[in-house]
mmCIF file with all atom_site columns, C-alpha atoms in Angstrom:
data_model
loop_
_atom_site.group_PDB
_atom_site.id
_atom_site.type_symbol
_atom_site.label_atom_id
_atom_site.label_alt_id
_atom_site.label_comp_id
_atom_site.label_asym_id
_atom_site.label_entity_id
_atom_site.label_seq_id
_atom_site.pdbx_PDB_ins_code
_atom_site.Cartn_x
_atom_site.Cartn_y
_atom_site.Cartn_z
_atom_site.occupancy
_atom_site.B_iso_or_equiv
_atom_site.pdbx_formal_charge
_atom_site.auth_seq_id
_atom_site.auth_comp_id
_atom_site.auth_asym_id
_atom_site.auth_atom_id
_atom_site.pdbx_PDB_model_num
ATOM 1   C CA . MET G 1 1   ? -54.508 -85.058  -17.680 1.00 58.00 ? 1136 MET G CA 1
ATOM 2   C CA . ALA G 1 2   ? -54.258 -87.987  -20.060 1.00 63.00 ? 1137 ALA G CA 1
ATOM 3   C CA . ALA G 1 3   ? -55.586 -88.443  -23.572 1.00 69.00 ? 1138 ALA G CA 1
ATOM 4   C CA . HIS G 1 4   ? -58.339 -91.014  -24.012 1.00 67.00 ? 1139 HIS G CA 1
ATOM 5   C CA . GLY G 1 5   ? -58.638 -91.621  -27.736 1.00 78.00 ? 1140 GLY G CA 1
ATOM 6   C CA . ARG G 1 6   ? -59.863 -88.422  -29.336 1.00 88.00 ? 1141 ARG G CA 1
ATOM 7   C CA . TYR G 1 7   ? -60.786 -87.110  -25.895 1.00 92.00 ? 1142 TYR G CA 1
ATOM 8   C CA . THR G 1 8   ? -58.426 -85.238  -23.586 1.00 94.00 ? 1143 THR G CA 1
ATOM 9   C CA . LEU G 1 9   ? -59.369 -85.668  -19.942 1.00 93.00 ? 1144 LEU G CA 1
ATOM 10  C CA . LEU G 1 10  ? -59.225 -82.243  -18.275 1.00 96.00 ? 1145 LEU G CA 1
ATOM 11  C CA . ARG G 1 11  ? -60.303 -82.975  -14.705 1.00 96.00 ? 1146 ARG G CA 1
ATOM 12  C CA . LYS G 1 12  ? -62.201 -85.550  -12.683 1.00 95.00 ? 1147 LYS G CA 1
ATOM 13  C CA . ILE G 1 13  ? -65.758 -84.494  -11.832 1.00 91.00 ? 1148 ILE G CA 1
ATOM 14  C CA . ALA G 1 14  ? -66.916 -87.498  -9.833  1.00 88.00 ? 1149 ALA G CA 1
ATOM 15  C CA . ASP G 1 15  ? -66.308 -91.101  -8.885  1.00 88.00 ? 1150 ASP G CA 1
ATOM 16  C CA . GLY G 1 16  ? -69.334 -93.374  -9.102  1.00 78.00 ? 1151 GLY G CA 1
ATOM 17  C CA . GLY G 1 17  ? -70.191 -97.018  -8.643  1.00 78.00 ? 1152 GLY G CA 1
ATOM 18  C CA . THR G 1 18  ? -69.827 -97.866  -12.326 1.00 81.00 ? 1153 THR G CA 1
ATOM 19  C CA . GLY G 1 19  ? -66.934 -95.566  -13.205 1.00 83.00 ? 1154 GLY G CA 1
ATOM 20  C CA . GLU G 1 20  ? -65.136 -92.252  -13.112 1.00 89.00 ? 1155 GLU G CA 1
ATOM 21  C CA . VAL G 1 21  ? -66.604 -89.081  -14.604 1.00 92.00 ? 1156 VAL G CA 1
ATOM 22  C CA . PHE G 1 22  ? -64.404 -86.446  -16.249 1.00 94.00 ? 1157 PHE G CA 1
ATOM 23  C CA . LEU G 1 23  ? -64.680 -83.103  -17.954 1.00 96.00 ? 1158 LEU G CA 1
ATOM 24  C CA . ALA G 1 24  ? -63.044 -83.791  -21.319 1.00 96.00 ? 1159 ALA G CA 1
ATOM 25  C CA . GLN G 1 25  ? -62.342 -82.101  -24.596 1.00 97.00 ? 1160 GLN G CA 1
ATOM 26  C CA . MET G 1 26  ? -63.404 -83.926  -27.733 1.00 95.00 ? 1161 MET G CA 1
ATOM 27  C CA . GLU G 1 27  ? -61.155 -83.182  -30.688 1.00 93.00 ? 1162 GLU G CA 1
ATOM 28  C CA . GLY G 1 28  ? -62.034 -83.634  -34.329 1.00 88.00 ? 1163 GLY G CA 1
ATOM 29  C CA . SER G 1 29  ? -60.616 -82.709  -37.684 1.00 89.00 ? 1164 SER G CA 1
ATOM 30  C CA . ALA G 1 30  ? -59.876 -79.131  -38.777 1.00 92.00 ? 1165 ALA G CA 1
ATOM 31  C CA . GLY G 1 31  ? -59.380 -78.009  -35.169 1.00 89.00 ? 1166 GLY G CA 1
ATOM 32  C CA . PHE G 1 32  ? -62.896 -78.946  -34.060 1.00 94.00 ? 1167 PHE G CA 1
ATOM 33  C CA . LYS G 1 33  ? -63.135 -79.045  -30.245 1.00 95.00 ? 1168 LYS G CA 1
ATOM 34  C CA . ARG G 1 34  ? -66.030 -79.523  -27.856 1.00 96.00 ? 1169 ARG G CA 1
ATOM 35  C CA . LEU G 1 35  ? -66.239 -79.878  -24.084 1.00 97.00 ? 1170 LEU G CA 1
ATOM 36  C CA . VAL G 1 36  ? -68.026 -83.062  -23.052 1.00 97.00 ? 1171 VAL G CA 1
ATOM 37  C CA . VAL G 1 37  ? -68.510 -85.259  -20.020 1.00 95.00 ? 1172 VAL G CA 1
ATOM 38  C CA . LEU G 1 38  ? -66.758 -88.603  -20.312 1.00 94.00 ? 1173 LEU G CA 1
ATOM 39  C CA . LYS G 1 39  ? -67.710 -91.535  -18.080 1.00 89.00 ? 1174 LYS G CA 1
ATOM 40  C CA . ARG G 1 40  ? -65.017 -94.190  -18.020 1.00 86.00 ? 1175 ARG G CA 1
ATOM 41  C CA . VAL G 1 41  ? -66.414 -97.607  -17.099 1.00 84.00 ? 1176 VAL G CA 1
ATOM 42  C CA . ARG G 1 42  ? -64.552 -99.604  -14.458 1.00 83.00 ? 1177 ARG G CA 1
ATOM 43  C CA . PRO G 1 43  ? -62.612 -102.453 -16.144 1.00 79.00 ? 1178 PRO G CA 1
ATOM 44  C CA . SER G 1 44  ? -63.952 -104.967 -13.597 1.00 81.00 ? 1179 SER G CA 1
ATOM 45  C CA . LEU G 1 45  ? -67.532 -104.166 -14.664 1.00 80.00 ? 1180 LEU G CA 1
ATOM 46  C CA . TRP G 1 46  ? -66.705 -104.192 -18.363 1.00 77.00 ? 1181 TRP G CA 1
ATOM 47  C CA . ALA G 1 47  ? -65.323 -107.723 -17.925 1.00 79.00 ? 1182 ALA G CA 1
ATOM 48  C CA . ASP G 1 48  ? -68.863 -108.838 -16.997 1.00 83.00 ? 1183 ASP G CA 1
ATOM 49  C CA . GLU G 1 49  ? -70.497 -109.763 -20.315 1.00 83.00 ? 1184 GLU G CA 1
ATOM 50  C CA . GLY G 1 50  ? -74.011 -109.094 -18.996 1.00 85.00 ? 1185 GLY G CA 1
ATOM 51  C CA . PHE G 1 51  ? -73.052 -105.604 -17.805 1.00 82.00 ? 1186 PHE G CA 1
ATOM 52  C CA . ARG G 1 52  ? -71.274 -104.876 -21.088 1.00 79.00 ? 1187 ARG G CA 1
ATOM 53  C CA . ARG G 1 53  ? -74.230 -106.015 -23.194 1.00 81.00 ? 1188 ARG G CA 1
ATOM 54  C CA . GLY G 1 54  ? -76.628 -103.971 -21.049 1.00 79.00 ? 1189 GLY G CA 1
ATOM 55  C CA . LEU G 1 55  ? -74.476 -100.856 -21.290 1.00 80.00 ? 1190 LEU G CA 1
ATOM 56  C CA . VAL G 1 56  ? -74.175 -101.125 -25.071 1.00 83.00 ? 1191 VAL G CA 1
ATOM 57  C CA . ASP G 1 57  ? -77.950 -101.663 -25.415 1.00 82.00 ? 1192 ASP G CA 1
ATOM 58  C CA . GLU G 1 58  ? -78.625 -98.704  -23.119 1.00 80.00 ? 1193 GLU G CA 1
ATOM 59  C CA . ALA G 1 59  ? -76.228 -96.497  -25.099 1.00 85.00 ? 1194 ALA G CA 1
ATOM 60  C CA . HIS G 1 60  ? -77.924 -97.417  -28.393 1.00 86.00 ? 1195 HIS G CA 1
ATOM 61  C CA . ILE G 1 61  ? -81.340 -96.535  -26.991 1.00 85.00 ? 1196 ILE G CA 1
ATOM 62  C CA . ALA G 1 62  ? -80.080 -93.329  -25.337 1.00 87.00 ? 1197 ALA G CA 1
ATOM 63  C CA . MET G 1 63  ? -78.429 -92.145  -28.557 1.00 90.00 ? 1198 MET G CA 1
ATOM 64  C CA . GLY G 1 64  ? -81.868 -92.274  -30.180 1.00 89.00 ? 1199 GLY G CA 1
ATOM 65  C CA . LEU G 1 65  ? -83.452 -89.997  -27.572 1.00 93.00 ? 1200 LEU G CA 1
ATOM 66  C CA . HIS G 1 66  ? -83.619 -86.376  -28.700 1.00 94.00 ? 1201 HIS G CA 1
ATOM 67  C CA . HIS G 1 67  ? -85.387 -84.158  -26.193 1.00 96.00 ? 1202 HIS G CA 1
ATOM 68  C CA . SER G 1 68  ? -84.506 -80.884  -24.523 1.00 97.00 ? 1203 SER G CA 1
ATOM 69  C CA . ASN G 1 69  ? -84.786 -82.466  -21.054 1.00 97.00 ? 1204 ASN G CA 1
ATOM 70  C CA . ILE G 1 70  ? -82.509 -85.445  -21.735 1.00 96.00 ? 1205 ILE G CA 1
ATOM 71  C CA . VAL G 1 71  ? -78.718 -85.277  -21.774 1.00 95.00 ? 1206 VAL G CA 1
ATOM 72  C CA . GLN G 1 72  ? -77.451 -86.357  -25.180 1.00 95.00 ? 1207 GLN G CA 1
ATOM 73  C CA . VAL G 1 73  ? -75.220 -89.430  -25.407 1.00 93.00 ? 1208 VAL G CA 1
ATOM 74  C CA . ILE G 1 74  ? -72.541 -88.565  -27.966 1.00 93.00 ? 1209 ILE G CA 1
ATOM 75  C CA . ASP G 1 75  ? -70.310 -91.606  -28.121 1.00 92.00 ? 1210 ASP G CA 1
ATOM 76  C CA . LEU G 1 76  ? -69.607 -95.089  -26.801 1.00 89.00 ? 1211 LEU G CA 1
ATOM 77  C CA . GLY G 1 77  ? -66.051 -96.207  -27.360 1.00 87.00 ? 1212 GLY G CA 1
ATOM 78  C CA . ALA G 1 78  ? -62.814 -97.643  -26.080 1.00 82.00 ? 1213 ALA G CA 1
ATOM 79  C CA . ALA G 1 79  ? -59.316 -96.246  -25.638 1.00 80.00 ? 1214 ALA G CA 1
ATOM 80  C CA . ALA G 1 80  ? -56.324 -97.689  -23.819 1.00 73.00 ? 1215 ALA G CA 1
ATOM 81  C CA . GLN G 1 81  ? -58.400 -100.814 -23.075 1.00 72.00 ? 1216 GLN G CA 1
ATOM 82  C CA . GLN G 1 82  ? -60.935 -98.756  -21.103 1.00 78.00 ? 1217 GLN G CA 1
ATOM 83  C CA . TYR G 1 83  ? -64.496 -98.233  -22.253 1.00 83.00 ? 1218 TYR G CA 1
ATOM 84  C CA . PHE G 1 84  ? -66.324 -94.948  -22.003 1.00 89.00 ? 1219 PHE G CA 1
ATOM 85  C CA . LEU G 1 85  ? -69.501 -93.048  -22.706 1.00 90.00 ? 1220 LEU G CA 1
ATOM 86  C CA . ALA G 1 86  ? -69.349 -89.402  -23.804 1.00 94.00 ? 1221 ALA G CA 1
ATOM 87  C CA . PHE G 1 87  ? -72.238 -87.069  -22.976 1.00 94.00 ? 1222 PHE G CA 1
ATOM 88  C CA . GLU G 1 88  ? -73.123 -83.480  -23.746 1.00 96.00 ? 1223 GLU G CA 1
ATOM 89  C CA . LEU G 1 89  ? -71.830 -81.089  -21.107 1.00 97.00 ? 1224 LEU G CA 1
ATOM 90  C CA . VAL G 1 90  ? -74.584 -79.421  -19.098 1.00 97.00 ? 1225 VAL G CA 1
ATOM 91  C CA . ASP G 1 91  ? -72.782 -76.429  -17.632 1.00 94.00 ? 1226 ASP G CA 1
ATOM 92  C CA . GLY G 1 92  ? -74.372 -75.831  -14.256 1.00 96.00 ? 1227 GLY G CA 1
ATOM 93  C CA . TRP G 1 93  ? -75.218 -77.825  -11.152 1.00 97.00 ? 1228 TRP G CA 1
ATOM 94  C CA . THR G 1 94  ? -76.972 -80.961  -10.023 1.00 96.00 ? 1229 THR G CA 1
ATOM 95  C CA . LEU G 1 95  ? -80.242 -80.548  -8.177  1.00 98.00 ? 1230 LEU G CA 1
ATOM 96  C CA . ALA G 1 96  ? -78.476 -82.146  -5.192  1.00 97.00 ? 1231 ALA G CA 1
ATOM 97  C CA . GLN G 1 97  ? -75.900 -79.317  -5.187  1.00 97.00 ? 1232 GLN G CA 1
ATOM 98  C CA . VAL G 1 98  ? -78.622 -76.659  -5.387  1.00 97.00 ? 1233 VAL G CA 1
ATOM 99  C CA . LEU G 1 99  ? -80.645 -78.247  -2.568  1.00 98.00 ? 1234 LEU G CA 1
ATOM 100 C CA . LYS G 1 100 ? -77.551 -78.537  -0.355  1.00 98.00 ? 1235 LYS G CA 1
ATOM 101 C CA . ARG G 1 101 ? -76.628 -74.899  -0.926  1.00 97.00 ? 1236 ARG G CA 1
ATOM 102 C CA . ALA G 1 102 ? -80.197 -73.800  -0.192  1.00 98.00 ? 1237 ALA G CA 1
ATOM 103 C CA . ARG G 1 103 ? -80.193 -75.821  3.038   1.00 97.00 ? 1238 ARG G CA 1
ATOM 104 C CA . LEU G 1 104 ? -76.791 -74.461  4.171   1.00 98.00 ? 1239 LEU G CA 1
ATOM 105 C CA . SER G 1 105 ? -77.774 -70.865  3.409   1.00 98.00 ? 1240 SER G CA 1
ATOM 106 C CA . GLY G 1 106 ? -81.155 -71.186  5.095   1.00 98.00 ? 1241 GLY G CA 1
ATOM 107 C CA . VAL G 1 107 ? -82.922 -69.982  1.952   1.00 97.00 ? 1242 VAL G CA 1
ATOM 108 C CA . PRO G 1 108 ? -85.399 -72.542  0.600   1.00 96.00 ? 1243 PRO G CA 1
ATOM 109 C CA . VAL G 1 109 ? -85.800 -73.175  -3.114  1.00 97.00 ? 1244 VAL G CA 1
ATOM 110 C CA . PRO G 1 110 ? -88.885 -71.177  -4.144  1.00 97.00 ? 1245 PRO G CA 1
ATOM 111 C CA . LEU G 1 111 ? -91.971 -73.302  -4.746  1.00 97.00 ? 1246 LEU G CA 1
ATOM 112 C CA . ALA G 1 112 ? -92.307 -72.047  -8.331  1.00 97.00 ? 1247 ALA G CA 1
ATOM 113 C CA . VAL G 1 113 ? -88.715 -73.090  -9.089  1.00 97.00 ? 1248 VAL G CA 1
ATOM 114 C CA . GLY G 1 114 ? -89.257 -76.551  -7.579  1.00 97.00 ? 1249 GLY G CA 1
ATOM 115 C CA . LEU G 1 115 ? -92.462 -77.027  -9.576  1.00 98.00 ? 1250 LEU G CA 1
ATOM 116 C CA . HIS G 1 116 ? -90.706 -75.928  -12.783 1.00 98.00 ? 1251 HIS G CA 1
ATOM 117 C CA . ILE G 1 117 ? -87.892 -78.440  -12.190 1.00 98.00 ? 1252 ILE G CA 1
ATOM 118 C CA . MET G 1 118 ? -90.380 -81.250  -11.512 1.00 97.00 ? 1253 MET G CA 1
ATOM 119 C CA . ALA G 1 119 ? -92.433 -80.390  -14.602 1.00 98.00 ? 1254 ALA G CA 1
ATOM 120 C CA . GLU G 1 120 ? -89.320 -80.455  -16.803 1.00 98.00 ? 1255 GLU G CA 1
ATOM 121 C CA . VAL G 1 121 ? -88.180 -83.776  -15.319 1.00 98.00 ? 1256 VAL G CA 1
ATOM 122 C CA . CYS G 1 122 ? -91.656 -85.185  -16.035 1.00 97.00 ? 1257 CYS G CA 1
ATOM 123 C CA . ARG G 1 123 ? -91.484 -83.892  -19.639 1.00 97.00 ? 1258 ARG G CA 1
ATOM 124 C CA . GLY G 1 124 ? -88.207 -85.757  -20.183 1.00 96.00 ? 1259 GLY G CA 1
ATOM 125 C CA . LEU G 1 125 ? -89.479 -88.924  -18.521 1.00 95.00 ? 1260 LEU G CA 1
ATOM 126 C CA . GLY G 1 126 ? -92.754 -88.762  -20.458 1.00 95.00 ? 1261 GLY G CA 1
ATOM 127 C CA . TYR G 1 127 ? -90.866 -88.506  -23.735 1.00 94.00 ? 1262 TYR G CA 1
ATOM 128 C CA . ALA G 1 128 ? -88.556 -91.424  -22.895 1.00 93.00 ? 1263 ALA G CA 1
ATOM 129 C CA . HIS G 1 129 ? -91.334 -93.635  -21.526 1.00 92.00 ? 1264 HIS G CA 1
ATOM 130 C CA . SER G 1 130 ? -93.530 -93.118  -24.590 1.00 93.00 ? 1265 SER G CA 1
ATOM 131 C CA . ARG G 1 131 ? -90.804 -93.775  -27.210 1.00 92.00 ? 1266 ARG G CA 1
ATOM 132 C CA . ALA G 1 132 ? -91.532 -96.475  -29.755 1.00 90.00 ? 1267 ALA G CA 1
ATOM 133 C CA . GLU G 1 133 ? -89.811 -97.858  -32.841 1.00 88.00 ? 1268 GLU G CA 1
ATOM 134 C CA . ASN G 1 134 ? -91.969 -99.110  -35.687 1.00 90.00 ? 1269 ASN G CA 1
ATOM 135 C CA . GLY G 1 135 ? -94.993 -98.916  -33.402 1.00 91.00 ? 1270 GLY G CA 1
ATOM 136 C CA . VAL G 1 136 ? -93.365 -101.085 -30.732 1.00 91.00 ? 1271 VAL G CA 1
ATOM 137 C CA . PRO G 1 137 ? -92.861 -99.378  -27.350 1.00 89.00 ? 1272 PRO G CA 1
ATOM 138 C CA . LEU G 1 138 ? -89.219 -99.341  -26.228 1.00 86.00 ? 1273 LEU G CA 1
ATOM 139 C CA . ALA G 1 139 ? -90.336 -99.706  -22.577 1.00 86.00 ? 1274 ALA G CA 1
ATOM 140 C CA . ILE G 1 140 ? -87.687 -97.254  -21.387 1.00 86.00 ? 1275 ILE G CA 1
ATOM 141 C CA . VAL G 1 141 ? -87.636 -96.704  -17.630 1.00 85.00 ? 1276 VAL G CA 1
ATOM 142 C CA . HIS G 1 142 ? -85.158 -94.372  -15.943 1.00 85.00 ? 1277 HIS G CA 1
ATOM 143 C CA . ARG G 1 143 ? -84.111 -96.358  -12.881 1.00 82.00 ? 1278 ARG G CA 1
ATOM 144 C CA . ASP G 1 144 ? -82.293 -93.598  -11.010 1.00 84.00 ? 1279 ASP G CA 1
ATOM 145 C CA . VAL G 1 145 ? -84.256 -90.346  -10.940 1.00 93.00 ? 1280 VAL G CA 1
ATOM 146 C CA . SER G 1 146 ? -82.555 -88.626  -8.038  1.00 94.00 ? 1281 SER G CA 1
ATOM 147 C CA . PRO G 1 147 ? -81.307 -85.103  -7.213  1.00 96.00 ? 1282 PRO G CA 1
ATOM 148 C CA . GLN G 1 148 ? -77.749 -85.992  -8.270  1.00 92.00 ? 1283 GLN G CA 1
ATOM 149 C CA . ASN G 1 149 ? -79.044 -87.079  -11.706 1.00 92.00 ? 1284 ASN G CA 1
ATOM 150 C CA . VAL G 1 150 ? -81.107 -83.958  -12.400 1.00 97.00 ? 1285 VAL G CA 1
ATOM 151 C CA . LEU G 1 151 ? -78.928 -81.307  -14.033 1.00 97.00 ? 1286 LEU G CA 1
ATOM 152 C CA . LEU G 1 152 ? -79.699 -77.583  -13.983 1.00 98.00 ? 1287 LEU G CA 1
ATOM 153 C CA . SER G 1 153 ? -77.860 -75.499  -16.567 1.00 97.00 ? 1288 SER G CA 1
ATOM 154 C CA . GLU G 1 154 ? -76.763 -71.902  -16.125 1.00 96.00 ? 1289 GLU G CA 1
ATOM 155 C CA . GLN G 1 155 ? -79.368 -71.043  -18.804 1.00 95.00 ? 1290 GLN G CA 1
ATOM 156 C CA . GLY G 1 156 ? -82.219 -72.599  -16.798 1.00 94.00 ? 1291 GLY G CA 1
ATOM 157 C CA . GLU G 1 157 ? -82.461 -75.923  -18.651 1.00 97.00 ? 1292 GLU G CA 1
ATOM 158 C CA . VAL G 1 158 ? -83.416 -79.024  -16.665 1.00 98.00 ? 1293 VAL G CA 1
ATOM 159 C CA . LYS G 1 159 ? -82.013 -82.328  -17.915 1.00 97.00 ? 1294 LYS G CA 1
ATOM 160 C CA . LEU G 1 160 ? -81.953 -85.979  -16.886 1.00 95.00 ? 1295 LEU G CA 1
#
C-alpha cells in the first residue's frame, strides 16, 4: 500500500464514520520499525474547524494517559494533506469479534472471563475519569464504550 509520511500503510483494517483504519509500519532512523494502527481522518471532517479542534484536544489528552488498559496514542500528524492518529497495535481481537464467534460456535464466554474483561475496562475508565492536571480534574469521559472498542490481546490484556 501507500506511504503516509513516516508510516507505510500495510492493509486496511476497518472503515468507520470518522475515517479509515489501517495496519501500518512506523519507520524511524537507524532502521527502527514498529507496527501501529493508523486512523486516517476523512478530509470532509477535518475541514470542519470544530471537529479538528476537538480531535487535536482529544489527542493531547489521550497522549497523557498512561495505563495498561488504555491504548496508547503515539502520534497526531498530517501527510499528503490527510490527517491521522497513530495508536499502539493491540494484536488480538475486539470484544465484538469474540462475542460473535462465541455465539456462532454455540459456546458462551465463561462468566469468569466476562467478569475479568469488565473489571479491566472499569480499571481503564476509572483511571481516565479520575485524571487531573495541577489538581484540576480533566473531566474525561469515554463516549463510546462498546464491544467493538474493547480490545483483547493475544496475551490476555484488555484495552480501551
